[in-house]
Amino acid sequence: MDFNTTESETKTPTTTSLCGREHVPLLKVSYSVYCRALWMLITDWLAGTVGSGAPTDDLHVDLIRDAVKSSVRGIDSCHDDKPAAAADVYGLLIRFCVPGHFRTVVSHRRWLDKCYQLCVKIGVKFSDTMKDRILRHDLSKFSPMEALGYAVMFGDGSVGFRKLETLEEQTEWDLALKHHYAHNCHHPEYFRQDHQCGVSVVQYSQESMEDDSDGSLNLDESILDMMAARGERELKHDHVISIQKLLDMPAQYLKRYTDADRMYVTQTMSAWSEMARHFLSADGNEKSVHGFFDARSVIY
């Protein structure tokens, strides 16, 4: 299929910025030049002319493009916002493995959707709005506020947290993480100041996710997020995919929650695990989920 956009679609919008950033010290350019370069890069990545792992269906292509477009719509044009400067930064973004970061986000979103579909298949009842949240999960990681920082920390996604070498790298990562927590309510950190991470992203007075009007919805998405991360990263070398192991979260995953939220999460995961055990014990059901995530069998 053709992912090429029209000239009007590929131009970076030039209205008043709400971001507050003026410069990107790591790249030694203005924020508007960086945004122009990122827009060029993600347009090429979606078209399949740079990097790999871009989605191949119109829905997800449009979701990503629209998310990035909305995040750069407020960038002012300025005297140094020249195509040549953006082209130089474009090359730097490739060196920082930003296309690899995009691929990693797409892969995580796919795993999240598969975990959601599997839970529905075994009988978990979600809110009617969960499907839309799955579609929009982590789209902020494609935005200029997060893309560079995540690429700096994780590269193309093949390594875990790395030791950052410069203040400029640390600044970019801190800004990306703070922005991500502040715009994604499936993270406990969205609701409170997290001293361990060194960010303050308090959105409401309460710290418990469950106290929010969408509390159980936030927590259910948070569980699916952990399942996807665990399955893709920690269990990738297993010969089969065990739902019991997917839902057996290490302590470091759970310590982020308040006591009340942790209780909800552990009880919910236990209930889902029991539903999976019951579902897979029925004749033919294990065969029906064979290859659900990849070529591997799915067992309890």
PDB file of C-alpha atoms in Angstrom:
ATOM      1  CA  MET A   1       0.000   0.000   0.000  1.00  0.00           C
ATOM      2  CA  ASP A   2       1.083   3.608  -0.557  1.00  0.00           C
ATOM      3  CA  PHE A   3       1.855   5.552   2.602  1.00  0.00           C
ATOM      4  CA  ASN A   4       3.021   8.666   0.759  1.00  0.00           C
ATOM      5  CA  THR A   5       1.387  11.853   1.970  1.00  0.00           C
ATOM      6  CA  THR A   6       0.535  15.001   0.098  1.00  0.00           C
ATOM      7  CA  GLU A   7       2.749  18.068   0.299  1.00  0.00           C
ATOM      8  CA  SER A   8       0.332  19.727   2.723  1.00  0.00           C
ATOM      9  CA  GLU A   9       0.430  16.686   5.000  1.00  0.00           C
ATOM     10  CA  THR A  10       4.221  16.601   5.209  1.00  0.00           C
ATOM     11  CA  LYS A  11       4.670  20.253   6.099  1.00  0.00           C
ATOM     12  CA  THR A  12       5.249  20.931   9.770  1.00  0.00           C
ATOM     13  CA  PRO A  13       2.409  23.168  11.022  1.00  0.00           C
ATOM     14  CA  THR A  14       3.506  26.592  12.187  1.00  0.00           C
ATOM     15  CA  THR A  15       1.146  27.984  14.810  1.00  0.00           C
ATOM     16  CA  THR A  16       1.896  29.051  18.358  1.00  0.00           C
ATOM     17  CA  SER A  17       3.722  26.465  20.474  1.00  0.00           C
ATOM     18  CA  LEU A  18       2.361  25.178  23.766  1.00  0.00           C
ATOM     19  CA  CYS A  19       5.397  22.985  24.475  1.00  0.00           C
ATOM     20  CA  GLY A  20       7.610  25.555  26.156  1.00  0.00           C
ATOM     21  CA  ARG A  21      10.869  24.171  24.747  1.00  0.00           C
ATOM     22  CA  GLU A  22      13.019  26.418  22.598  1.00  0.00           C
ATOM     23  CA  HIS A  23      16.215  24.393  22.188  1.00  0.00           C
ATOM     24  CA  VAL A  24      17.400  20.784  22.160  1.00  0.00           C
ATOM     25  CA  PRO A  25      20.914  20.923  23.647  1.00  0.00           C
ATOM     26  CA  LEU A  26      21.680  17.307  22.743  1.00  0.00           C
ATOM     27  CA  LEU A  27      21.210  18.113  19.048  1.00  0.00           C
ATOM     28  CA  LYS A  28      22.416  21.735  19.325  1.00  0.00           C
ATOM     29  CA  VAL A  29      19.401  23.030  17.398  1.00  0.00           C
ATOM     30  CA  SER A  30      16.151  24.833  18.042  1.00  0.00           C
ATOM     31  CA  TYR A  31      13.149  22.786  19.066  1.00  0.00           C
ATOM     32  CA  SER A  32      11.325  23.773  15.877  1.00  0.00           C
ATOM     33  CA  VAL A  33      14.155  22.411  13.702  1.00  0.00           C
ATOM     34  CA  TYR A  34      14.104  19.181  15.690  1.00  0.00           C
ATOM     35  CA  CYS A  35      10.334  18.878  15.245  1.00  0.00           C
ATOM     36  CA  ARG A  36      10.617  19.463  11.510  1.00  0.00           C
ATOM     37  CA  ALA A  37      13.292  16.752  11.276  1.00  0.00           C
ATOM     38  CA  LEU A  38      11.252  14.313  13.358  1.00  0.00           C
ATOM     39  CA  TRP A  39       8.199  14.929  11.180  1.00  0.00           C
ATOM     40  CA  MET A  40      10.283  14.221   8.077  1.00  0.00           C
ATOM     41  CA  LEU A  41      11.659  11.059   9.671  1.00  0.00           C
ATOM     42  CA  ILE A  42       8.356   9.626  10.810  1.00  0.00           C
ATOM     43  CA  THR A  43       6.816  10.381   7.411  1.00  0.00           C
ATOM     44  CA  ASP A  44       9.608   8.429   5.703  1.00  0.00           C
ATOM     45  CA  TRP A  45       9.411   5.633   8.277  1.00  0.00           C
ATOM     46  CA  LEU A  46       5.676   5.223   7.753  1.00  0.00           C
ATOM     47  CA  ALA A  47       6.322   5.165   3.995  1.00  0.00           C
ATOM     48  CA  GLY A  48       8.861   2.373   4.458  1.00  0.00           C
ATOM     49  CA  THR A  49      11.820   4.335   3.086  1.00  0.00           C
ATOM     50  CA  VAL A  50      13.802   4.366   6.333  1.00  0.00           C
ATOM     51  CA  GLY A  51      14.019   1.913   9.211  1.00  0.00           C
ATOM     52  CA  SER A  52      11.660  -1.025   9.654  1.00  0.00           C
ATOM     53  CA  GLY A  53       8.681  -2.209  11.642  1.00  0.00           C
ATOM     54  CA  ALA A  54       6.180   0.458  10.581  1.00  0.00           C
ATOM     55  CA  PRO A  55       2.522  -0.606  10.726  1.00  0.00           C
ATOM     56  CA  THR A  56       1.017  -1.792   7.467  1.00  0.00           C
ATOM     57  CA  ASP A  57      -2.647  -0.915   7.963  1.00  0.00           C
ATOM     58  CA  ASP A  58      -4.242   2.471   7.391  1.00  0.00           C
ATOM     59  CA  LEU A  59      -5.764   2.722  10.868  1.00  0.00           C
ATOM     60  CA  HIS A  60      -2.482   2.499  12.763  1.00  0.00           C
ATOM     61  CA  VAL A  61      -0.599   4.594  10.207  1.00  0.00           C
ATOM     62  CA  ASP A  62      -3.195   7.339  10.603  1.00  0.00           C
ATOM     63  CA  LEU A  63      -3.179   7.087  14.405  1.00  0.00           C
ATOM     64  CA  ILE A  64       0.582   7.570  14.547  1.00  0.00           C
ATOM     65  CA  ARG A  65       0.657  10.312  11.932  1.00  0.00           C
ATOM     66  CA  ASP A  66      -2.178  12.214  13.614  1.00  0.00           C
ATOM     67  CA  ALA A  67      -0.552  11.897  17.045  1.00  0.00           C
ATOM     68  CA  VAL A  68       2.711  13.355  15.778  1.00  0.00           C
ATOM     69  CA  LYS A  69       0.981  16.012  13.703  1.00  0.00           C
ATOM     70  CA  SER A  70      -0.982  17.234  16.718  1.00  0.00           C
ATOM     71  CA  SER A  71       2.172  17.351  18.833  1.00  0.00           C
ATOM     72  CA  VAL A  72       4.071  19.536  16.337  1.00  0.00           C
ATOM     73  CA  ARG A  73       1.148  21.730  15.314  1.00  0.00           C
ATOM     74  CA  GLY A  74       2.168  24.392  17.795  1.00  0.00           C
ATOM     75  CA  ILE A  75       5.730  24.899  16.557  1.00  0.00           C
ATOM     76  CA  ASP A  76       6.563  28.440  15.478  1.00  0.00           C
ATOM     77  CA  SER A  77       8.494  28.980  12.300  1.00  0.00           C
ATOM     78  CA  CYS A  78      11.689  30.856  13.095  1.00  0.00           C
ATOM     79  CA  HIS A  79      14.707  32.251  11.310  1.00  0.00           C
ATOM     80  CA  ASP A  80      16.798  29.079  11.680  1.00  0.00           C
ATOM     81  CA  ASP A  81      13.998  26.659  10.780  1.00  0.00           C
ATOM     82  CA  LYS A  82      15.514  25.787   7.398  1.00  0.00           C
ATOM     83  CA  PRO A  83      15.194  22.554   5.447  1.00  0.00           C
ATOM     84  CA  ALA A  84      18.985  22.147   5.369  1.00  0.00           C
ATOM     85  CA  ALA A  85      19.220  22.332   9.153  1.00  0.00           C
ATOM     86  CA  ALA A  86      16.361  19.860   9.523  1.00  0.00           C
ATOM     87  CA  ALA A  87      18.081  17.495   7.086  1.00  0.00           C
ATOM     88  CA  ASP A  88      21.208  17.501   9.259  1.00  0.00           C
ATOM     89  CA  VAL A  89      19.148  16.749  12.363  1.00  0.00           C
ATOM     90  CA  TYR A  90      17.316  14.021  10.428  1.00  0.00           C
ATOM     91  CA  GLY A  91      20.667  12.250  10.094  1.00  0.00           C
ATOM     92  CA  LEU A  92      21.370  12.670  13.801  1.00  0.00           C
ATOM     93  CA  LEU A  93      18.000  11.154  14.693  1.00  0.00           C
ATOM     94  CA  ILE A  94      18.874   8.088  12.651  1.00  0.00           C
ATOM     95  CA  ARG A  95      22.229   7.857  14.454  1.00  0.00           C
ATOM     96  CA  PHE A  96      20.363   7.985  17.772  1.00  0.00           C
ATOM     97  CA  CYS A  97      18.254   5.004  16.597  1.00  0.00           C
ATOM     98  CA  VAL A  98      14.959   6.889  16.609  1.00  0.00           C
ATOM     99  CA  PRO A  99      13.530   4.651  13.818  1.00  0.00           C
ATOM    100  CA  GLY A 100      14.416   1.663  16.010  1.00  0.00           C
ATOM    101  CA  HIS A 101      12.531   3.291  18.865  1.00  0.00           C
ATOM    102  CA  PHE A 102       9.491   3.655  16.596  1.00  0.00           C
ATOM    103  CA  ARG A 103       9.705  -0.057  15.757  1.00  0.00           C
ATOM    104  CA  THR A 104       9.877  -0.922  19.456  1.00  0.00           C
ATOM    105  CA  VAL A 105       6.734   1.093  20.218  1.00  0.00           C
ATOM    106  CA  VAL A 106       4.828  -0.601  17.392  1.00  0.00           C
ATOM    107  CA  SER A 107       5.900  -4.006  18.677  1.00  0.00           C
ATOM    108  CA  HIS A 108       4.802  -3.165  22.222  1.00  0.00           C
ATOM    109  CA  ARG A 109       1.452  -1.877  20.991  1.00  0.00           C
ATOM    110  CA  ARG A 110       0.967  -5.128  19.060  1.00  0.00           C
ATOM    111  CA  TRP A 111       1.738  -7.194  22.165  1.00  0.00           C
ATOM    112  CA  LEU A 112      -0.649  -5.074  24.206  1.00  0.00           C
ATOM    113  CA  ASP A 113      -3.435  -5.630  21.690  1.00  0.00           C
ATOM    114  CA  LYS A 114      -2.749  -9.371  21.687  1.00  0.00           C
ATOM    115  CA  CYS A 115      -2.883  -9.490  25.497  1.00  0.00           C
ATOM    116  CA  TYR A 116      -6.173  -7.593  25.390  1.00  0.00           C
ATOM    117  CA  GLN A 117      -7.630  -9.937  22.759  1.00  0.00           C
ATOM    118  CA  LEU A 118      -6.485 -12.990  24.706  1.00  0.00           C
ATOM    119  CA  CYS A 119      -8.089 -11.712  27.907  1.00  0.00           C
ATOM    120  CA  VAL A 120     -11.344 -11.085  26.056  1.00  0.00           C
ATOM    121  CA  LYS A 121     -11.141 -14.593  24.599  1.00  0.00           C
ATOM    122  CA  ILE A 122     -10.810 -16.215  28.030  1.00  0.00           C
ATOM    123  CA  GLY A 123     -13.784 -14.240  29.331  1.00  0.00           C
ATOM    124  CA  VAL A 124     -12.448 -11.032  30.900  1.00  0.00           C
ATOM    125  CA  LYS A 125     -15.020  -8.223  30.743  1.00  0.00           C
ATOM    126  CA  PHE A 126     -13.566  -4.796  30.027  1.00  0.00           C
ATOM    127  CA  SER A 127     -15.087  -1.343  29.816  1.00  0.00           C
ATOM    128  CA  ASP A 128     -16.545  -0.474  26.415  1.00  0.00           C
ATOM    129  CA  THR A 129     -13.860   2.208  26.074  1.00  0.00           C
ATOM    130  CA  MET A 130     -10.917  -0.149  26.554  1.00  0.00           C
ATOM    131  CA  LYS A 131     -10.572  -0.937  22.850  1.00  0.00           C
ATOM    132  CA  ASP A 132     -10.088   2.743  22.058  1.00  0.00           C
ATOM    133  CA  ARG A 133      -7.500   3.024  24.824  1.00  0.00           C
ATOM    134  CA  ILE A 134      -5.634   0.056  23.353  1.00  0.00           C
ATOM    135  CA  LEU A 135      -5.579   1.788  19.967  1.00  0.00           C
ATOM    136  CA  ARG A 136      -4.155   4.985  21.488  1.00  0.00           C
ATOM    137  CA  HIS A 137      -1.811   3.359  23.998  1.00  0.00           C
ATOM    138  CA  ASP A 138       1.671   4.959  24.118  1.00  0.00           C
ATOM    139  CA  LEU A 139       1.127   7.134  21.039  1.00  0.00           C
ATOM    140  CA  SER A 140       2.934   9.908  22.918  1.00  0.00           C
ATOM    141  CA  LYS A 141       6.180   7.944  22.428  1.00  0.00           C
ATOM    142  CA  PHE A 142       6.106   8.995  18.771  1.00  0.00           C
ATOM    143  CA  SER A 143       5.917  12.678  19.712  1.00  0.00           C
ATOM    144  CA  PRO A 144       8.956  15.005  19.721  1.00  0.00           C
ATOM    145  CA  MET A 145       8.598  15.355  23.490  1.00  0.00           C
ATOM    146  CA  GLU A 146       9.397  11.657  23.975  1.00  0.00           C
ATOM    147  CA  ALA A 147      10.896  10.091  20.847  1.00  0.00           C
ATOM    148  CA  LEU A 148      14.452  11.365  21.252  1.00  0.00           C
ATOM    149  CA  GLY A 149      14.623  10.743  24.994  1.00  0.00           C
ATOM    150  CA  TYR A 150      13.457   7.142  24.683  1.00  0.00           C
ATOM    151  CA  ALA A 151      15.863   6.513  21.804  1.00  0.00           C
ATOM    152  CA  VAL A 152      18.703   7.969  23.886  1.00  0.00           C
ATOM    153  CA  MET A 153      17.921   5.630  26.774  1.00  0.00           C
ATOM    154  CA  PHE A 154      16.976   2.425  24.941  1.00  0.00           C
ATOM    155  CA  GLY A 155      18.414   2.817  21.443  1.00  0.00           C
ATOM    156  CA  ASP A 156      16.592   0.519  19.053  1.00  0.00           C
ATOM    157  CA  GLY A 157      15.035  -1.386  21.953  1.00  0.00           C
ATOM    158  CA  SER A 158      17.560  -4.220  21.964  1.00  0.00           C
ATOM    159  CA  VAL A 159      19.008  -3.155  25.324  1.00  0.00           C
ATOM    160  CA  GLY A 160      17.532  -2.178  28.667  1.00  0.00           C
ATOM    161  CA  PHE A 161      18.221   0.954  30.671  1.00  0.00           C
ATOM    162  CA  ARG A 162      21.710   2.207  29.937  1.00  0.00           C
ATOM    163  CA  LYS A 163      23.994   4.555  31.836  1.00  0.00           C
ATOM    164  CA  LEU A 164      23.699   7.942  30.184  1.00  0.00           C
ATOM    165  CA  GLU A 165      27.021   9.638  29.592  1.00  0.00           C
ATOM    166  CA  THR A 166      26.238  13.345  29.356  1.00  0.00           C
ATOM    167  CA  LEU A 167      24.030  15.921  31.015  1.00  0.00           C
ATOM    168  CA  GLU A 168      22.348  16.556  27.657  1.00  0.00           C
ATOM    169  CA  GLU A 169      21.395  12.879  27.358  1.00  0.00           C
ATOM    170  CA  GLN A 170      20.106  12.783  30.924  1.00  0.00           C
ATOM    171  CA  THR A 171      18.072  15.940  30.366  1.00  0.00           C
ATOM    172  CA  GLU A 172      16.441  14.526  27.246  1.00  0.00           C
ATOM    173  CA  TRP A 173      15.552  11.285  29.017  1.00  0.00           C
ATOM    174  CA  ASP A 174      14.194  13.079  32.102  1.00  0.00           C
ATOM    175  CA  LEU A 175      11.974  15.295  29.949  1.00  0.00           C
ATOM    176  CA  ALA A 176      10.712  12.325  27.935  1.00  0.00           C
ATOM    177  CA  LEU A 177       9.890  10.239  30.999  1.00  0.00           C
ATOM    178  CA  LYS A 178       8.181  13.117  32.771  1.00  0.00           C
ATOM    179  CA  HIS A 179       6.103  13.876  29.681  1.00  0.00           C
ATOM    180  CA  HIS A 180       5.165  10.215  29.259  1.00  0.00           C
ATOM    181  CA  TYR A 181       3.996   9.842  32.846  1.00  0.00           C
ATOM    182  CA  ALA A 182       2.089  13.123  32.656  1.00  0.00           C
ATOM    183  CA  HIS A 183       0.149  12.061  29.548  1.00  0.00           C
ATOM    184  CA  ASN A 184      -0.533   8.359  30.139  1.00  0.00           C
ATOM    185  CA  CYS A 185      -2.874   7.494  32.989  1.00  0.00           C
ATOM    186  CA  HIS A 186      -2.130   3.761  32.829  1.00  0.00           C
ATOM    187  CA  HIS A 187       1.022   4.609  34.807  1.00  0.00           C
ATOM    188  CA  PRO A 188       0.737   5.003  38.593  1.00  0.00           C
ATOM    189  CA  GLU A 189       3.194   7.900  38.332  1.00  0.00           C
ATOM    190  CA  TYR A 190       0.526   9.897  36.475  1.00  0.00           C
ATOM    191  CA  PHE A 191      -1.250  10.418  39.786  1.00  0.00           C
ATOM    192  CA  ARG A 192       1.575  11.351  42.100  1.00  0.00           C
ATOM    193  CA  GLN A 193       5.093  12.591  42.510  1.00  0.00           C
ATOM    194  CA  ASP A 194       7.569   9.775  42.056  1.00  0.00           C
ATOM    195  CA  HIS A 195      10.693  10.697  43.996  1.00  0.00           C
ATOM    196  CA  GLN A 196      12.547   7.602  42.851  1.00  0.00           C
ATOM    197  CA  CYS A 197      12.241   8.632  39.213  1.00  0.00           C
ATOM    198  CA  GLY A 198      12.954  12.251  40.030  1.00  0.00           C
ATOM    199  CA  VAL A 199       9.851  13.562  38.292  1.00  0.00           C
ATOM    200  CA  SER A 200       6.804  15.384  39.533  1.00  0.00           C
ATOM    201  CA  VAL A 201       3.736  14.800  37.417  1.00  0.00           C
ATOM    202  CA  VAL A 202       0.924  15.148  39.939  1.00  0.00           C
ATOM    203  CA  GLN A 203      -2.383  15.395  38.088  1.00  0.00           C
ATOM    204  CA  TYR A 204      -4.845  15.077  40.955  1.00  0.00           C
ATOM    205  CA  SER A 205      -4.800  15.268  44.716  1.00  0.00           C
ATOM    206  CA  GLN A 206      -5.329  11.533  45.183  1.00  0.00           C
ATOM    207  CA  GLU A 207      -2.484   9.085  44.718  1.00  0.00           C
ATOM    208  CA  SER A 208      -4.571   5.974  44.132  1.00  0.00           C
ATOM    209  CA  MET A 209      -5.459   5.175  40.540  1.00  0.00           C
ATOM    210  CA  GLU A 210      -8.645   3.494  41.730  1.00  0.00           C
ATOM    211  CA  ASP A 211      -9.863   6.753  43.293  1.00  0.00           C
ATOM    212  CA  ASP A 212     -10.035   8.334  39.845  1.00  0.00           C
ATOM    213  CA  SER A 213     -13.336   8.224  37.943  1.00  0.00           C
ATOM    214  CA  ASP A 214     -11.698   5.809  35.474  1.00  0.00           C
ATOM    215  CA  GLY A 215      -9.812   3.969  38.204  1.00  0.00           C
ATOM    216  CA  SER A 216     -10.463   0.342  37.282  1.00  0.00           C
ATOM    217  CA  LEU A 217     -10.056   1.199  33.596  1.00  0.00           C
ATOM    218  CA  ASN A 218      -6.650   2.764  34.274  1.00  0.00           C
ATOM    219  CA  LEU A 219      -5.593  -0.206  36.358  1.00  0.00           C
ATOM    220  CA  ASP A 220      -6.791  -2.787  33.835  1.00  0.00           C
ATOM    221  CA  GLU A 221      -4.822  -1.039  31.080  1.00  0.00           C
ATOM    222  CA  SER A 222      -1.845  -0.935  33.425  1.00  0.00           C
ATOM    223  CA  ILE A 223      -2.065  -4.716  33.900  1.00  0.00           C
ATOM    224  CA  LEU A 224      -2.258  -5.277  30.145  1.00  0.00           C
ATOM    225  CA  ASP A 225       0.759  -2.995  29.738  1.00  0.00           C
ATOM    226  CA  MET A 226       2.761  -5.092  32.204  1.00  0.00           C
ATOM    227  CA  MET A 227       1.667  -8.332  30.528  1.00  0.00           C
ATOM    228  CA  ALA A 228       2.799  -7.045  27.138  1.00  0.00           C
ATOM    229  CA  ALA A 229       6.157  -5.858  28.456  1.00  0.00           C
ATOM    230  CA  ARG A 230       6.755  -9.105  30.339  1.00  0.00           C
ATOM    231  CA  GLY A 231       5.800 -11.307  27.413  1.00  0.00           C
ATOM    232  CA  GLU A 232       7.823  -9.435  24.835  1.00  0.00           C
ATOM    233  CA  ARG A 233      10.970  -8.815  26.874  1.00  0.00           C
ATOM    234  CA  GLU A 234      11.297 -11.221  29.775  1.00  0.00           C
ATOM    235  CA  LEU A 235       9.696 -14.346  28.331  1.00  0.00           C
ATOM    236  CA  LYS A 236      10.927 -13.982  24.756  1.00  0.00           C
ATOM    237  CA  HIS A 237      13.233 -16.998  25.017  1.00  0.00           C
ATOM    238  CA  ASP A 238      10.583 -19.359  26.434  1.00  0.00           C
ATOM    239  CA  HIS A 239       9.623 -22.196  24.102  1.00  0.00           C
ATOM    240  CA  VAL A 240       5.935 -21.687  24.898  1.00  0.00           C
ATOM    241  CA  ILE A 241       3.933 -18.729  26.184  1.00  0.00           C
ATOM    242  CA  SER A 242       2.468 -19.400  29.604  1.00  0.00           C
ATOM    243  CA  ILE A 243      -0.428 -17.178  30.626  1.00  0.00           C
ATOM    244  CA  GLN A 244       0.320 -17.983  34.248  1.00  0.00           C
ATOM    245  CA  LYS A 245       3.843 -16.606  33.793  1.00  0.00           C
ATOM    246  CA  LEU A 246       2.529 -13.572  31.907  1.00  0.00           C
ATOM    247  CA  LEU A 247       0.443 -12.715  34.958  1.00  0.00           C
ATOM    248  CA  ASP A 248       3.104 -13.588  37.535  1.00  0.00           C
ATOM    249  CA  MET A 249       4.586 -10.110  37.858  1.00  0.00           C
ATOM    250  CA  PRO A 250       7.978  -9.528  39.482  1.00  0.00           C
ATOM    251  CA  ALA A 251       8.002  -7.328  42.561  1.00  0.00           C
ATOM    252  CA  GLN A 252       9.568  -4.368  40.747  1.00  0.00           C
ATOM    253  CA  TYR A 253       6.501  -4.141  38.519  1.00  0.00           C
ATOM    254  CA  LEU A 254       4.172  -3.885  41.508  1.00  0.00           C
ATOM    255  CA  LYS A 255       6.040  -1.624  43.916  1.00  0.00           C
ATOM    256  CA  ARG A 256       5.002   1.465  41.910  1.00  0.00           C
ATOM    257  CA  TYR A 257       1.393   1.150  43.071  1.00  0.00           C
ATOM    258  CA  THR A 258      -0.216   2.385  46.250  1.00  0.00           C
ATOM    259  CA  ASP A 259      -1.321  -0.354  48.647  1.00  0.00           C
ATOM    260  CA  ALA A 260      -4.934  -0.114  47.489  1.00  0.00           C
ATOM    261  CA  ASP A 261      -4.023  -0.210  43.807  1.00  0.00           C
ATOM    262  CA  ARG A 262      -1.559  -3.046  44.340  1.00  0.00           C
ATOM    263  CA  MET A 263      -4.306  -5.074  45.983  1.00  0.00           C
ATOM    264  CA  TYR A 264      -6.628  -4.451  43.020  1.00  0.00           C
ATOM    265  CA  VAL A 265      -3.887  -5.390  40.554  1.00  0.00           C
ATOM    266  CA  THR A 266      -2.866  -8.605  42.314  1.00  0.00           C
ATOM    267  CA  GLN A 267      -6.461  -9.719  42.840  1.00  0.00           C
ATOM    268  CA  THR A 268      -7.359  -8.940  39.232  1.00  0.00           C
ATOM    269  CA  MET A 269      -4.342 -10.791  37.860  1.00  0.00           C
ATOM    270  CA  SER A 270      -5.212 -13.763  40.051  1.00  0.00           C
ATOM    271  CA  ALA A 271      -8.776 -13.739  38.729  1.00  0.00           C
ATOM    272  CA  TRP A 272      -7.603 -13.500  35.119  1.00  0.00           C
ATOM    273  CA  SER A 273      -5.139 -16.331  35.706  1.00  0.00           C
ATOM    274  CA  GLU A 274      -7.903 -18.557  37.048  1.00  0.00           C
ATOM    275  CA  MET A 275     -10.089 -17.683  34.060  1.00  0.00           C
ATOM    276  CA  ALA A 276      -7.223 -18.650  31.748  1.00  0.00           C
ATOM    277  CA  ARG A 277      -6.713 -21.948  33.573  1.00  0.00           C
ATOM    278  CA  HIS A 278     -10.408 -22.758  33.271  1.00  0.00           C
ATOM    279  CA  PHE A 279     -10.548 -21.741  29.596  1.00  0.00           C
ATOM    280  CA  LEU A 280      -7.492 -23.748  28.565  1.00  0.00           C
ATOM    281  CA  SER A 281      -8.651 -26.837  30.446  1.00  0.00           C
ATOM    282  CA  ALA A 282     -11.600 -27.203  28.068  1.00  0.00           C
ATOM    283  CA  ASP A 283     -11.126 -29.457  25.048  1.00  0.00           C
ATOM    284  CA  GLY A 284      -9.965 -27.620  21.954  1.00  0.00           C
ATOM    285  CA  ASN A 285      -9.359 -24.243  23.567  1.00  0.00           C
ATOM    286  CA  GLU A 286      -5.598 -24.591  23.822  1.00  0.00           C
ATOM    287  CA  LYS A 287      -5.491 -25.364  20.120  1.00  0.00           C
ATOM    288  CA  SER A 288      -7.609 -22.271  19.403  1.00  0.00           C
ATOM    289  CA  VAL A 289      -4.915 -19.967  20.821  1.00  0.00           C
ATOM    290  CA  HIS A 290      -1.912 -21.740  19.301  1.00  0.00           C
ATOM    291  CA  GLY A 291       0.281 -19.112  17.646  1.00  0.00           C
ATOM    292  CA  PHE A 292      -1.767 -16.300  19.154  1.00  0.00           C
ATOM    293  CA  PHE A 293       1.274 -14.100  19.829  1.00  0.00           C
ATOM    294  CA  ASP A 294       3.798 -15.667  17.468  1.00  0.00           C
ATOM    295  CA  ALA A 295       4.691 -19.177  16.336  1.00  0.00           C
ATOM    296  CA  ARG A 296       4.755 -20.517  19.903  1.00  0.00           C
ATOM    297  CA  SER A 297       2.021 -22.467  21.630  1.00  0.00           C
ATOM    298  CA  VAL A 298       0.006 -20.793  24.374  1.00  0.00           C
ATOM    299  CA  ILE A 299      -0.469 -22.815  27.554  1.00  0.00           C
ATOM    300  CA  TYR A 300      -1.695 -22.106  31.036  1.00  0.00           C
TER     301      TYR A 300
END
